Coordinates of C-alpha atoms and ligand atoms in Angstrom, one line a residue:
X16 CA 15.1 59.7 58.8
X17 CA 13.5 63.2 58.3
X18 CA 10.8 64.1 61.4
X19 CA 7.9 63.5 59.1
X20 CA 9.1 60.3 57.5
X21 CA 9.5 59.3 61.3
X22 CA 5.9 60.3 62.7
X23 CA 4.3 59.2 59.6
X24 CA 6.3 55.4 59.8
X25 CA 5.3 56.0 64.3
X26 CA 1.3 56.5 62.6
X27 CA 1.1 54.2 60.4
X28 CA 2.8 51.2 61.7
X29 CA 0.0 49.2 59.0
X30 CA 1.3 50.6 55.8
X31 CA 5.1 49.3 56.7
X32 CA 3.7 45.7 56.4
X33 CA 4.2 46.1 52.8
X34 CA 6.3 49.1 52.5
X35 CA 9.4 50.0 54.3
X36 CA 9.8 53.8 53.9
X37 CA 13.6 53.3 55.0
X38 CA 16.0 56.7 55.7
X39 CA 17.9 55.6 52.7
X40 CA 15.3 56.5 49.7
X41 CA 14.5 59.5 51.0
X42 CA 17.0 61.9 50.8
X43 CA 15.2 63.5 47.8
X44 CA 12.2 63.9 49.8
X45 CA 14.4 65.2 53.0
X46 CA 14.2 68.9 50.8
X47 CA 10.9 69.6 52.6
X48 CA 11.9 72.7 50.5
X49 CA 8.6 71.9 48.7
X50 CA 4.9 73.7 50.0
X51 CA 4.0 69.6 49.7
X52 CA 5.6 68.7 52.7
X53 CA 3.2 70.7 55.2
X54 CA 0.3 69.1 53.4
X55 CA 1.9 65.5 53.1
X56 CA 2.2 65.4 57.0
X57 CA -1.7 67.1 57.9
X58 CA -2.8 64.1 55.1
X59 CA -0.6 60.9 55.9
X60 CA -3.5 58.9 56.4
X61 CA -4.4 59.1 53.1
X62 CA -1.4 59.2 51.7
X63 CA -0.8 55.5 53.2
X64 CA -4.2 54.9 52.0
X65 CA -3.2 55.7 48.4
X66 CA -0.2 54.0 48.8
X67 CA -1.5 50.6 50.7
X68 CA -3.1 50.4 47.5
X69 CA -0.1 50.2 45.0
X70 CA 0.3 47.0 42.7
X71 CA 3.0 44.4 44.2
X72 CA 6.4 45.3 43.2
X73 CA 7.0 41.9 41.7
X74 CA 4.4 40.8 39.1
X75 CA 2.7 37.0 39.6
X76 CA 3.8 35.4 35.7
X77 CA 0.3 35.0 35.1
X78 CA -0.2 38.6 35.5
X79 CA 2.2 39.4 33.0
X80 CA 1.0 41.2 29.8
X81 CA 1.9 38.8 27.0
X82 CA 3.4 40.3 23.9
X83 CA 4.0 37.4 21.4
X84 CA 3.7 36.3 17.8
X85 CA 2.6 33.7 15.8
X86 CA 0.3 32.1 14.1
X87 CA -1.5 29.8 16.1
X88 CA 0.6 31.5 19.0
X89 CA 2.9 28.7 20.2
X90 CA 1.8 28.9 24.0
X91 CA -1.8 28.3 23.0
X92 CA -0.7 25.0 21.3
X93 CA -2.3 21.8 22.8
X94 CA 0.3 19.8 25.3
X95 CA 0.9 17.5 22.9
X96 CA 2.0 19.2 20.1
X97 CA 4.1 21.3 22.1
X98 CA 5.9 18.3 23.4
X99 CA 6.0 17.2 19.6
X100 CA 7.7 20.2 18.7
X101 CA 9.9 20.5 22.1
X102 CA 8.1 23.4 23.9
X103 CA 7.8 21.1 26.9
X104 CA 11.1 20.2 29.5
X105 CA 11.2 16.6 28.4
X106 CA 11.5 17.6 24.3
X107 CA 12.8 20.9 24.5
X108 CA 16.6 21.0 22.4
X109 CA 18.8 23.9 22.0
X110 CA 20.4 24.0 18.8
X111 CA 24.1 26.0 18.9
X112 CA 25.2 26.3 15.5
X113 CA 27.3 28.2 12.7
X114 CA 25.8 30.7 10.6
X115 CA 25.9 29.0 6.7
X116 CA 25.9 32.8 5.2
X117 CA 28.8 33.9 7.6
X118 CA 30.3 31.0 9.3
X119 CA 32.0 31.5 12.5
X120 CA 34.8 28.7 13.2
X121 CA 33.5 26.3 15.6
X122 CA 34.9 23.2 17.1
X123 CA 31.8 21.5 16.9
X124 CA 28.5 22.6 16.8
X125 CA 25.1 21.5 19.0
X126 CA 22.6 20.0 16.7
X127 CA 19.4 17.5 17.2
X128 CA 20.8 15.5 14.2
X129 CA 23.7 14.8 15.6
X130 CA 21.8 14.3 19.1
X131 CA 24.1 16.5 20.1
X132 CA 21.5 19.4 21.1
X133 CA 21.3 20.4 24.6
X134 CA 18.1 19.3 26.4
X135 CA 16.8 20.7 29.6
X136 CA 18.7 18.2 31.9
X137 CA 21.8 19.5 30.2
X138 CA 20.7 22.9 31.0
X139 CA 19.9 22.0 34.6
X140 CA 23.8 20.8 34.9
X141 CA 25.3 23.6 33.6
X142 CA 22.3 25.5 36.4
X143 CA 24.3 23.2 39.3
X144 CA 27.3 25.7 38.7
X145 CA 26.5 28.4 36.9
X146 CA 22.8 29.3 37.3
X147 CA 22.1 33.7 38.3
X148 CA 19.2 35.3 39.5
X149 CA 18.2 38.6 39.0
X150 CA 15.3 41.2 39.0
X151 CA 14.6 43.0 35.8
X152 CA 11.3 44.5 34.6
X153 CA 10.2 43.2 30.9
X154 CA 8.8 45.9 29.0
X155 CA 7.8 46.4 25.4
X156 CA 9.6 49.3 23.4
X157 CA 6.6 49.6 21.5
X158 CA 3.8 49.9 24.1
X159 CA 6.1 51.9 26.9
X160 CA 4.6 50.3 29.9
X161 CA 5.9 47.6 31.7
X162 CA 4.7 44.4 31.0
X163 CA 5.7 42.9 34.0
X164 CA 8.6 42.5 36.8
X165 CA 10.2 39.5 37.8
X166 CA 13.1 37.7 39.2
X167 CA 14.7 35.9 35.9
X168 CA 16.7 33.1 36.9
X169 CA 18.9 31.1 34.1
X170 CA 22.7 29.5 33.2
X171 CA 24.6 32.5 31.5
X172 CA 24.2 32.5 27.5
X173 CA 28.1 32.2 27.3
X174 CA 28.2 28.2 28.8
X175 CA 26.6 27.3 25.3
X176 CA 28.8 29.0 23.5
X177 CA 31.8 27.5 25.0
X178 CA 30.6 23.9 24.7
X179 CA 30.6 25.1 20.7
X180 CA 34.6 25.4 21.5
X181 CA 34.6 28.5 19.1
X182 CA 38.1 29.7 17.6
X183 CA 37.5 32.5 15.3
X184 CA 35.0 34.6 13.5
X185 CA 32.4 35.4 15.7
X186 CA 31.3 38.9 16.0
X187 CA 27.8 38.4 16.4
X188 CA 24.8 36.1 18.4
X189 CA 21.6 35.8 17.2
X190 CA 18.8 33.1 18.0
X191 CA 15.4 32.6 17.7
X192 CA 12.4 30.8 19.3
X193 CA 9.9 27.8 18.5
X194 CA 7.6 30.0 15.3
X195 CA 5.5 26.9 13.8
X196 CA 8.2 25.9 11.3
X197 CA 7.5 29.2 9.1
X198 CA 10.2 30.7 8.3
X199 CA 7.6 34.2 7.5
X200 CA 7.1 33.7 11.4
X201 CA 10.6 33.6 12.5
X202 CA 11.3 36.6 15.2
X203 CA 14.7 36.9 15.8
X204 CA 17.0 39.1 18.0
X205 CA 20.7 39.4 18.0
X206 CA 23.7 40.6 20.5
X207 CA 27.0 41.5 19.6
X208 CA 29.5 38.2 20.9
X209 CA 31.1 40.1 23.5
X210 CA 28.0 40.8 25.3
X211 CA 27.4 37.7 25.9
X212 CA 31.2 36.6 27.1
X213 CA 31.6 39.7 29.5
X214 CA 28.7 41.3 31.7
X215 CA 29.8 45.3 31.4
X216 CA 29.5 47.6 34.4
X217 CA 27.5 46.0 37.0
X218 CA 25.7 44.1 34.5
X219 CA 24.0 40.5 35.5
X220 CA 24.9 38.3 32.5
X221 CA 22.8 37.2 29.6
X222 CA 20.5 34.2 30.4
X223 CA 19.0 31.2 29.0
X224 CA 16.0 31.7 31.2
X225 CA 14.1 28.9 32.6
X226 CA 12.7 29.9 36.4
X227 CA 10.7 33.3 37.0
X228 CA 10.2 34.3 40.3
X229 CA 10.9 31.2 41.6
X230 CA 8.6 29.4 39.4
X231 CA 9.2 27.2 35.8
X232 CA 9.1 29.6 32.9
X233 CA 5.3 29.1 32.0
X234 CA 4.6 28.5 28.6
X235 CA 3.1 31.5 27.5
X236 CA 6.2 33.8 29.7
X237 CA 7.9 31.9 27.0
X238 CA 9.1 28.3 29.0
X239 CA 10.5 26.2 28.5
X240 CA 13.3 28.0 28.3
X241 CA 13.6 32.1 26.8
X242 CA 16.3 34.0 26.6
X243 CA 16.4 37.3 29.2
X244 CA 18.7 40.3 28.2
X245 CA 19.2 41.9 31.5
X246 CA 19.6 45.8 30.1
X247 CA 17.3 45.6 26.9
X248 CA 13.4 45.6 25.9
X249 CA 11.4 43.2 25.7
X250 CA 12.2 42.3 21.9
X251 CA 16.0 40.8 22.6
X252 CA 14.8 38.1 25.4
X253 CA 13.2 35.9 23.0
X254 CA 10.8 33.1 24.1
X255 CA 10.4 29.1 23.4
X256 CA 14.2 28.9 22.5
X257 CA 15.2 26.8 20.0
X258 CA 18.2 28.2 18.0
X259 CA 21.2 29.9 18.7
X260 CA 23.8 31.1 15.9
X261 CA 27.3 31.9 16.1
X262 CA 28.0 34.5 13.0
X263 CA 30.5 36.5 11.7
X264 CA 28.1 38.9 10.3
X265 CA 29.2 42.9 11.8
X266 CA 25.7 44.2 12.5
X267 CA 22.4 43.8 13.9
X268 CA 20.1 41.7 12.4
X269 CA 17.3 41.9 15.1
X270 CA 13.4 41.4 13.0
X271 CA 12.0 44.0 15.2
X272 CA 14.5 46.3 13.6
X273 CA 12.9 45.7 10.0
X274 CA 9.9 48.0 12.2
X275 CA 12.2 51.0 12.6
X276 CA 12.7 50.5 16.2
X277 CA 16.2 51.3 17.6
X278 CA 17.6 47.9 18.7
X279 CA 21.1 48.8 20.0
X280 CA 18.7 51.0 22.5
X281 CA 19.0 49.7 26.4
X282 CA 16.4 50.3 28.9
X283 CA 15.5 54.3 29.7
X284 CA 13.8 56.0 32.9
X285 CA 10.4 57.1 32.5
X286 CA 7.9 58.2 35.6
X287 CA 3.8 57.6 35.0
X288 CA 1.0 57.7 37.4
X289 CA -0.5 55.2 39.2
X290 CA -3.9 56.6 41.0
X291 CA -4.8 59.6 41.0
X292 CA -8.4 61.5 41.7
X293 CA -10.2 62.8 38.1
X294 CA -12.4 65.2 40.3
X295 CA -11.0 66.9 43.2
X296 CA -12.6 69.7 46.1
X297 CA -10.6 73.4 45.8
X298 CA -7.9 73.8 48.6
X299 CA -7.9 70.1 49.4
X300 CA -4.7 68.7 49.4
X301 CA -5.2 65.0 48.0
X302 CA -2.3 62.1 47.5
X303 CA -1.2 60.3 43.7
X304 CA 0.7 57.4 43.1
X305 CA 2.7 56.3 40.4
X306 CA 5.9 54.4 39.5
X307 CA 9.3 55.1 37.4
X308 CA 10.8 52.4 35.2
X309 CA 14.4 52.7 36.4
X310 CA 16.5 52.4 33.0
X311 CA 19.8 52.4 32.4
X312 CA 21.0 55.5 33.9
X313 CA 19.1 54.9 36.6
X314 CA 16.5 57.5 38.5
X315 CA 17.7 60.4 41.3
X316 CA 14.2 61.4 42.0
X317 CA 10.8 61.9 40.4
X318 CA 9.4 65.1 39.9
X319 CA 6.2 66.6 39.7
X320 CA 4.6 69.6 38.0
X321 CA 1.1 70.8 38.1
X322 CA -0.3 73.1 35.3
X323 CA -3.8 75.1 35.3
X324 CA -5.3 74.9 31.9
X325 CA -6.0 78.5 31.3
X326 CA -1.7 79.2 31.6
X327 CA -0.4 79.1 28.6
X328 CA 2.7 77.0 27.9
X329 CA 5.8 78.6 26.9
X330 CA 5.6 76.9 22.8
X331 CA 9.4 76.4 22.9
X332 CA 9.5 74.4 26.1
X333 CA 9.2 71.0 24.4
X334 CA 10.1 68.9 27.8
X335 CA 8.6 71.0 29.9
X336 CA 11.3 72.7 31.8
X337 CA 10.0 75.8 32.8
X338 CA 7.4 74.5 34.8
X339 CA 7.3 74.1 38.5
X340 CA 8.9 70.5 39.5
X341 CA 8.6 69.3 43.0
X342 CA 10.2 66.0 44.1
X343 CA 7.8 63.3 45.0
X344 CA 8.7 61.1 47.7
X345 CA 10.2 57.7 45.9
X346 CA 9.3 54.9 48.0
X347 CA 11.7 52.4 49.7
X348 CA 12.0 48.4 49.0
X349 CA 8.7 46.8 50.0
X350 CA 8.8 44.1 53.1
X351 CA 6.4 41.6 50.6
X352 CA 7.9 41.3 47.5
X353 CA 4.6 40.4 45.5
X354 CA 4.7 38.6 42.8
X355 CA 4.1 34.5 43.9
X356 CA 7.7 34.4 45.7
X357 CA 7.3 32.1 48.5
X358 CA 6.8 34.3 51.8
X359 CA 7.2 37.3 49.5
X360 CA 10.9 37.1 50.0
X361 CA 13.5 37.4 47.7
X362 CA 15.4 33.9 46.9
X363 CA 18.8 33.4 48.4
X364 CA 22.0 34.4 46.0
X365 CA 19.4 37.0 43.8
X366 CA 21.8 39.0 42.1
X367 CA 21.7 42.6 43.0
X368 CA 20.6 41.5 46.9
X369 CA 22.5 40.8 49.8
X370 CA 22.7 38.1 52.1
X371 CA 19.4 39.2 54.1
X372 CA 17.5 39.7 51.1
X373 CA 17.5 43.4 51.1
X374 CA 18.8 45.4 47.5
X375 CA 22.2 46.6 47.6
X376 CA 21.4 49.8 45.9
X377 CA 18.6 51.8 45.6
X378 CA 16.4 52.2 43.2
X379 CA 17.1 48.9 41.4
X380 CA 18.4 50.0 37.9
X381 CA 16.5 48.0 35.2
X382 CA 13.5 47.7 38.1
X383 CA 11.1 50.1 39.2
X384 CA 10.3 52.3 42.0
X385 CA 7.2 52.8 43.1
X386 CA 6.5 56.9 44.1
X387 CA 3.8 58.8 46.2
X388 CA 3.1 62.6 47.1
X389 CA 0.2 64.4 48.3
X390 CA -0.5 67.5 46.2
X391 CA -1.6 70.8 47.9
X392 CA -5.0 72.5 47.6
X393 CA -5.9 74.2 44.5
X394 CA -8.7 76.6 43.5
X395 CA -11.0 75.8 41.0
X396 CA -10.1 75.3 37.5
X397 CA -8.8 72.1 34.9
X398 CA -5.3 71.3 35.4
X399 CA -2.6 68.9 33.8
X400 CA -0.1 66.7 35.7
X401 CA 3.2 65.7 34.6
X402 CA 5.6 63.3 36.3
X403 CA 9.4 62.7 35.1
X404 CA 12.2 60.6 35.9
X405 CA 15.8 63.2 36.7
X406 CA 18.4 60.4 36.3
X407 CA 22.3 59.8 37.9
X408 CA 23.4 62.4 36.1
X409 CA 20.9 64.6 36.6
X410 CA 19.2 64.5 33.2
X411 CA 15.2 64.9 33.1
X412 CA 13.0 63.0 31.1
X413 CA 12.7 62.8 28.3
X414 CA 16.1 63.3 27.8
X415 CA 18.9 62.5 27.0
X416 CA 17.4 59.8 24.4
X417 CA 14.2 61.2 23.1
X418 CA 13.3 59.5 20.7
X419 CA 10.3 57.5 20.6
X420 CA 12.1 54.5 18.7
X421 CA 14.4 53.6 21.0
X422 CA 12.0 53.5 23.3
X423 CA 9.3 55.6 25.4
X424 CA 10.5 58.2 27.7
X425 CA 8.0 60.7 26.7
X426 CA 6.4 62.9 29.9
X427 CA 3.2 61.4 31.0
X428 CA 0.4 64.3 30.9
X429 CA -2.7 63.9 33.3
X430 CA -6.1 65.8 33.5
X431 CA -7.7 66.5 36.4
X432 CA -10.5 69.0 37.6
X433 CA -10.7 71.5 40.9
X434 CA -14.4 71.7 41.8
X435 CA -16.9 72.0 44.4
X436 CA -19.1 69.3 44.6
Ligands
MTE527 N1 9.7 34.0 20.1 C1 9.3 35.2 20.5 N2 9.9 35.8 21.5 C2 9.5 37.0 21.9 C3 8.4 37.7 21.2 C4 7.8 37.0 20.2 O1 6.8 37.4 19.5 N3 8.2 35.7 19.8 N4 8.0 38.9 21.6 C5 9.1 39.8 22.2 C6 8.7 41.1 22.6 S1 8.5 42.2 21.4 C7 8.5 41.4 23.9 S2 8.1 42.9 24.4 C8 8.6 40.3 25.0 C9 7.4 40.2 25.8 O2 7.6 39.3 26.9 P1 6.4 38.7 27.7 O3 5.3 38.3 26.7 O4 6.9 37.6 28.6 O5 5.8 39.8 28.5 O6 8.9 39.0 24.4 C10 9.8 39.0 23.3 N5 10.1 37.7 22.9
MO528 MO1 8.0 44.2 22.3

């Protein structure tokens, strides 16, 4: 641990309640290459201040932003009718069948008129032996922010699919939710078969979805049972499950594609502010907070870059480049978890964690990491900040996928003003 990390941790015993600052995330702060790391340590107090303050890393389900269609929206249904319509444990059936327009060859398939659906209980046996857990942050690609992060606990999509005892002629999975028997509601996503039979990389698998953090999959996070897509937006982990179908179609089919959104695209890196000041003094240091979605490729550091108004910006710099980044210091794996876990611990056997409950890697890929820095004194004047993400490989937001319809990676700009009060 650096000499600052350590006097600051020595100081502020308080602030490692909820946040362990551990050796291990800070190597990109270690540079104290930056003119920020003179100021950080003269201003820790209020640096832990800003960052006492940060949201909980987990989200409570509740707390959750809800993204969902339909008209009346299913979750707002009265409790009878969704036990009617099986969005309750004791009526919910999952229905595993062939597509009619490309049939896949199936040995049998699951159906509620052959009262050969799977119902809950059936789910909660395959859970005896098969059931994961696993952290993953849900977030729209349309809106950009996250809408919430949870531990998503489920039986891998693949146990279904088996108990179909398919043969041939399956290239492609797609299923759909509970959308009030309207076939104009219907919101469907889609994966291609082999997704779902083999986790690539490090991967957790492909869930039907039925616990978040620790709690039964609340109607309106899409319970009973949703699917969860470990490595995708929000769009592919669809809710009040109803319908799976096996297909030999060769493509996507996905209904959020008919909105020009890329649906083959997985989860990308982007940084954004939490807090920080609208008005501040000249030449007094003063601490921000913020968070990076960790996608796909992961995130090395966060970096941050602070422009007075009255500089012009280079007009061929579209990402920013040629500004002044400094590393902010990424913060390490909180000791409360947040989020309504019991004892704001992670459960036993979460996937990514080991035996203690600590994460075997970090940042969490497909999480977030929370970030904090204390910027330096400045003279008067209006100034922009900008945060970004520099993933694995070294590549800086918004790069190396751009483009805003495979989801948002643009840089976050922020205004602020230097002036005495
Ligand atoms: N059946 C169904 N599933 C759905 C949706 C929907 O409208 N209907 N919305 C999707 C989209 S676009 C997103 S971003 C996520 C949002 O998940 P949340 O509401 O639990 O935050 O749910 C997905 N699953
Ligand atoms: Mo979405």
């Amino acid at each position: 641990m650096n000499n600052f990390m350590q006097q600051f941790m020595d100081q502020h015993a308080e602030l490692t309640r909820r946040w362990f600052l551990r050796s291990s995330v800070l190597s990109a702060a270690a540079c104290g290459l930056s003119p920020l790391a003179a100021n950080r340590f003269a201003n820790a107090s209020e640096l832990s201040d800003a960052i006492s303050k940060l949201e909980s890393f987990m989200t409570k389900p509740d707390d959750f932003r809800d993204v969902s269609r339909g008209t009346p929206l299913p979750h707002k249904l009265p409790d009878e009718k969704k036990n009617e319509v099986g969005l309750a444990r004791q009526s919910w059936r999952l229905e595993v069948i062939s597509d009619p327009d490309k049939p896949a060859k199936l040995g049998r398939q699951l159906t509620v008129k052959d009262g050969t659906a799977l119902d809950f209980d059936g789910l909660l046996k395959l859970a005896e032996k098969h059931a994961v857990r696993f952290p993953k942050v849900m977030t729209c690609l349309n809106i950009g922010c996250p809408l919430g992060m949870g531990i998503w606990e489920g039986v891998p999509m693949r146990e279904v699919l088996w108990m179909t005892e398919p043969r041939e002629d399956i290239r492609r999975v797609f299923y759909y939710g509970y959308h009030n028997n309207d076939p104009k509601q219907l919101f469907r996503s889609s994966l291609p078969v082999g997704r779902i039979l083999e986790d690539p990389f490090d991967l957790p698998p492909v869930i039907l979805c039925y616990k978040l953090n620790g709690q039964w999959l609340s109607s309106e996070r899409g319970g009973p049972v949703r699917v969860v897509v470990p490595e995708h937006y929000g769009f592919k982990s669809i809710k009040w499950l109803t319908t799976i179908v096996l297909s030999n179609l060769e493509h996507a089919n996905d209904t959020y594609g008919e909105k020009n959104n890329d649906v083959d695209s997985p989860l990308k890196s982007f940084s954004a502010v939490l807090s920080a000041p609208k008005e501040v003094k000249p030449d007094t240091p003063f601490a921000i907070t913020g968070y990076a979605q960790v996608g796909i490729a992961s995130v090395k550091k966060v970096q941050l870059a602070i422009h007075n108004d009255r500089d012009e910006l280079p007009d061929d710099d579209k990402y920013f480049s040629s500004l002044k980044w400094i590393d902010a210091e990424t913060l390490g794996p909180p000791s409360d978890w947040g989020g309504g876990l019991t004892d704001g611990k992670i459960p036993a056997n979460t996937l990514g964690f080991d035996s203690a409950g600590a994460p075997a890697a970090w940042p969490m890929r497909l999480c977030k990491v929370h970030w904090a820095a204390m910027l330096p004194g400045l003279p008067a004047g209006e100034y922009t900040l900008r945060s970004r993400t520099v993933d694995e490989k070294g590549i800086a937001q918004p790069m190396p996928r751009p483009f805003r319809k495979s989801g948002h990676a643009a840089i976050e700009t922020v205004s602020f003003v230097v002036k005495a009060t």
